Coordinates of C-alpha atoms in Angstrom, one line a residue:
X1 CA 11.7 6.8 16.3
X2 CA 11.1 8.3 13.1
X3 CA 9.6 5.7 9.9
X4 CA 9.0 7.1 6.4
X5 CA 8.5 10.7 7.9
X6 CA 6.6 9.0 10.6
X7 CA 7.0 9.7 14.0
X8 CA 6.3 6.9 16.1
X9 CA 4.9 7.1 20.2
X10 CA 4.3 4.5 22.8
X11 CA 1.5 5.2 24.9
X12 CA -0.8 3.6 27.4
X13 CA -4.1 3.1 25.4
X14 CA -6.9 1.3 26.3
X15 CA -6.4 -2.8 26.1
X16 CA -9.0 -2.9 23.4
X17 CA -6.6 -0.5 21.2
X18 CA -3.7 -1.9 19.1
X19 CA -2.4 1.4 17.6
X20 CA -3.4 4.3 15.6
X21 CA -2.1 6.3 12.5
X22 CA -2.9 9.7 12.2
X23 CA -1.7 11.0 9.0
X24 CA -2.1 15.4 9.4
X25 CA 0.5 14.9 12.8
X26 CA 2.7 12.2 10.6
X27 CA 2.6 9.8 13.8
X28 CA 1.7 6.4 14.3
X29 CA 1.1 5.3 18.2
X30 CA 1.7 2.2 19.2
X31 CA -0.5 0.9 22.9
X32 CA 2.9 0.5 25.0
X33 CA 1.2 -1.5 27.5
X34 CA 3.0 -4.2 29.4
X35 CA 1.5 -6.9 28.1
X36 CA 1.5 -5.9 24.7
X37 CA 5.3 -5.7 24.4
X38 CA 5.3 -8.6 22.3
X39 CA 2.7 -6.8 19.9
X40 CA 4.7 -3.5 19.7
X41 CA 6.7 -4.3 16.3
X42 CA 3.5 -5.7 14.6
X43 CA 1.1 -2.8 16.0
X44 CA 3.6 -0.7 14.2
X45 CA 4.2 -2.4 10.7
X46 CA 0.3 -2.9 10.5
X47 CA -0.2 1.1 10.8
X48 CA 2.7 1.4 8.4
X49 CA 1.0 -1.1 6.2
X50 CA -2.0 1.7 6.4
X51 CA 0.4 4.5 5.4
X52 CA 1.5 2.7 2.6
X53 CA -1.3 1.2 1.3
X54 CA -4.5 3.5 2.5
X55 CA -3.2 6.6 3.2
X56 CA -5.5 8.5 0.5
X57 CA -8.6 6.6 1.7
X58 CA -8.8 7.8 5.0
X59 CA -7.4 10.9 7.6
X60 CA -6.4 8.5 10.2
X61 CA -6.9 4.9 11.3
X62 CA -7.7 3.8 14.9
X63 CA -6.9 0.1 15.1
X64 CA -8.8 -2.2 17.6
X65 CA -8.4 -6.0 18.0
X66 CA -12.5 -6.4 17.3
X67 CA -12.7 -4.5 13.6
X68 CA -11.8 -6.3 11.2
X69 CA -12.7 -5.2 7.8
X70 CA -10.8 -4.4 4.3
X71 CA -8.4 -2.0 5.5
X72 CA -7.4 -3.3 8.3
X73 CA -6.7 -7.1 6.9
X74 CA -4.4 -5.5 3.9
X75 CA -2.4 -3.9 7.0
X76 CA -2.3 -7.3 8.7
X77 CA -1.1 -9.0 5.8
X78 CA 1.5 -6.1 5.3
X79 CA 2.7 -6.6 8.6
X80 CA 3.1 -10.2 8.7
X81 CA 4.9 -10.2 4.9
X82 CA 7.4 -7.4 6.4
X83 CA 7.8 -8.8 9.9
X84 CA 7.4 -12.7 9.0
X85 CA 8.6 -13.5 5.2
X86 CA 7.2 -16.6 4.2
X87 CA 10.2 -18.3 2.8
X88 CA 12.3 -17.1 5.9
X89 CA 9.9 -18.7 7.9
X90 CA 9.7 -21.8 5.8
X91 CA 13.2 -21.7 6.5
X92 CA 13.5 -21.6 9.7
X93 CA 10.2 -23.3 10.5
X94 CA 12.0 -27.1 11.0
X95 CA 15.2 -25.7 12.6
X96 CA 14.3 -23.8 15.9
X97 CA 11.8 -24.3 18.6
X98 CA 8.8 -22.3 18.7
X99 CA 9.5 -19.7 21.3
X100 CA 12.7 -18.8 19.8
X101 CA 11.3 -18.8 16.0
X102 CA 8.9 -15.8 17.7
X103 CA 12.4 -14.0 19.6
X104 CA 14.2 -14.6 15.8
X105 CA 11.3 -12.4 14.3
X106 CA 10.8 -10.4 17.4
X107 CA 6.7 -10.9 17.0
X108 CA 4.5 -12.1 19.9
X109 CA 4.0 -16.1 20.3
X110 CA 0.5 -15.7 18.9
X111 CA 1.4 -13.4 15.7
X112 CA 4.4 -16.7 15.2
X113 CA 1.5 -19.4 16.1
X114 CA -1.2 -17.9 13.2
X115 CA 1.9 -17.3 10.7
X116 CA 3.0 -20.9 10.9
X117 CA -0.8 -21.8 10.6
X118 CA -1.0 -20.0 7.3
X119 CA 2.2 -21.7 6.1
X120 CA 1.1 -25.2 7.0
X121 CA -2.0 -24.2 5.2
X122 CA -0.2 -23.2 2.2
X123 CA 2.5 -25.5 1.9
X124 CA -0.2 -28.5 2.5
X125 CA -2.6 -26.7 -0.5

């Protein structure tokens, strides 16, 4: 698949891995393990989120589920906004069941779970 000049590979990568973006080979790898299928689509919009937004910061970006700093929340929040729009999913929120809210926005259960979390939290502030 090719994404803003981006060429994008599935590979087996360790568990700990989520993706990686490496700018001089334009290519952002996604970990194409089994169990991360449901992960795939976000793995890829939060390295495109680094593209877009950090791209003159940094060479390349290797994304793990344990760092967690500056960077790599901006690309989470990029992900979530491009994947998960919050008014689509204030939408939709009251008029499908859980399970196939997540298969609308084709995101894991657990990205869907923490997205409704931060709409409850916002809608309730």
């Amino acid at each position: 698949a090719n994404v803003f000049s981006l060429d994008v590979q599935f590979l087996r990568l360790s568990p700990s891995i989520t993706g990686a973006l490496i700018l001089e080979s334009g290519l952002i790898v996604a970990n194409h393990q089994s169990r991360w299928r449901g992960r795939t689509r976000v793995a890829i919009a939060h390295e495109l989120g680094h593209f877009l937004l950090h791209r003159r910061a940094r060479k390349y970006f290797l994304c793990s589920r344990d760092v967690r700093g500056f960077y790599e929340r901006q690309a989470d929040m990029f992900a979530v906004e491009l994947l998960m729009p919050f008014e689509e999913v204030r939408g939709l929120a009251g008029e499908m069941p859980f399970e196939l809210l997540a298969s609308h926005f084709g995101v894991s259960l657990e990205a869907m779970d923490i997205r409704l979390l931060e709409l409850s939290r916002a809608v309730g502030a």
